């Protein structure tokens, strides 16, 4: 019995080591593109000018001023339908979708800004038409709430004259929201984030892009090329180390989402790729 347990433990350790190695391996046959776009993850927050505040208006402004291809941000909805730019589903232990905006309106983030409303955020977004707004819709509790969230998103983008596939694209871990956005807004880029579905499966459901953790592209080294063949857009998150940036470049992923956009810029240039702006 003792030996059986030891053998099972050894197999489990071997398998997980093998998966960990594969998840971090460079592809055997690189299929590089000639271009790569940088998406600043939660804005370019990792600098003095942004006060190191993720999802702040200052971080969006820094991404815009530095000319990165895109700036990513996370959106949640309060119970009374205010859309706010914030990553977590809870603030001070309160589930955002269950409380009205008045509960959160005075909460400040790392650089002293109030948590931005989507309205304030889009006002800054408007100022630099060349920066793609990479809008992440955070999953909510059920399809009905998520549908309301999508309706409000579309209305807000219209109101701010940003409902334009050249200005905004959508990402989400919610497959329901990706499918609905793709159906409602043909011609817009929608990328699914979770990583458990093949590009062909995602495409079959009408979604035209994937944005997967960089390890997924290492574990399924044909997926980036497969997605390209299917005319889908590809993005990888959150790629912060040089070795992982090189893997993503070798796989031929189109965009990389990173907390280190200046490092990504340096590597893209050093590797001889043209940086999309
Ligand atoms: Mg995000």
Coordinates of N, CA, C and O in Angstrom, one line a residue, residues 3-19:
X3 N 3.9 1.5 -1.0 CA 4.6 1.6 -2.3 C 3.7 2.2 -3.4 O 4.1 3.0 -4.2
X4 N 2.4 1.7 -3.3 CA 1.4 2.2 -4.3 C 1.3 3.7 -4.2 O 1.3 4.5 -5.2
X5 N 1.1 4.2 -2.9 CA 1.0 5.6 -2.7 C 2.2 6.4 -3.2 O 2.1 7.4 -3.9
X6 N 3.4 5.8 -2.9 CA 4.6 6.5 -3.3 C 4.7 6.5 -4.8 O 5.1 7.5 -5.4
X7 N 4.3 5.4 -5.5 CA 4.4 5.4 -7.0 C 3.4 6.4 -7.6 O 3.8 7.1 -8.5
X8 N 2.2 6.5 -7.0 CA 1.2 7.5 -7.5 C 1.8 8.9 -7.3 O 1.7 9.7 -8.2
X9 N 2.3 9.1 -6.1 CA 2.9 10.5 -5.9 C 4.0 10.8 -6.9 O 4.1 11.9 -7.4
X10 N 4.8 9.8 -7.2 CA 6.0 10.0 -8.1 C 5.4 10.3 -9.5 O 5.9 11.2 -10.2
X11 N 4.3 9.6 -9.9 CA 3.7 9.8 -11.2 C 3.2 11.3 -11.3 O 3.4 12.0 -12.3
X12 N 2.5 11.6 -10.2 CA 1.9 13.0 -10.2 C 2.9 14.0 -10.3 O 2.8 15.0 -11.1
X13 N 4.0 13.8 -9.6 CA 5.1 14.8 -9.6 C 5.7 14.9 -11.0 O 6.0 16.0 -11.6
X14 N 6.0 13.7 -11.6 CA 6.6 13.7 -12.9 C 5.7 14.4 -14.0 O 6.1 15.2 -14.8
X15 N 4.4 14.1 -13.9 CA 3.4 14.7 -14.8 C 3.4 16.2 -14.7 O 3.4 16.9 -15.7
X16 N 3.3 16.7 -13.4 CA 3.2 18.1 -13.2 C 4.5 18.8 -13.6 O 4.5 19.9 -14.2
X17 N 5.6 18.1 -13.4 CA 6.9 18.7 -13.9 C 6.9 18.8 -15.4 O 7.3 19.8 -16.0
X18 N 6.4 17.7 -16.1 CA 6.4 17.7 -17.5 C 5.5 18.9 -18.1 O 5.9 19.6 -18.9
X19 N 4.3 19.0 -17.4 CA 3.4 20.1 -17.9 C 4.1 21.5 -17.6 O 4.0 22.4 -18.5

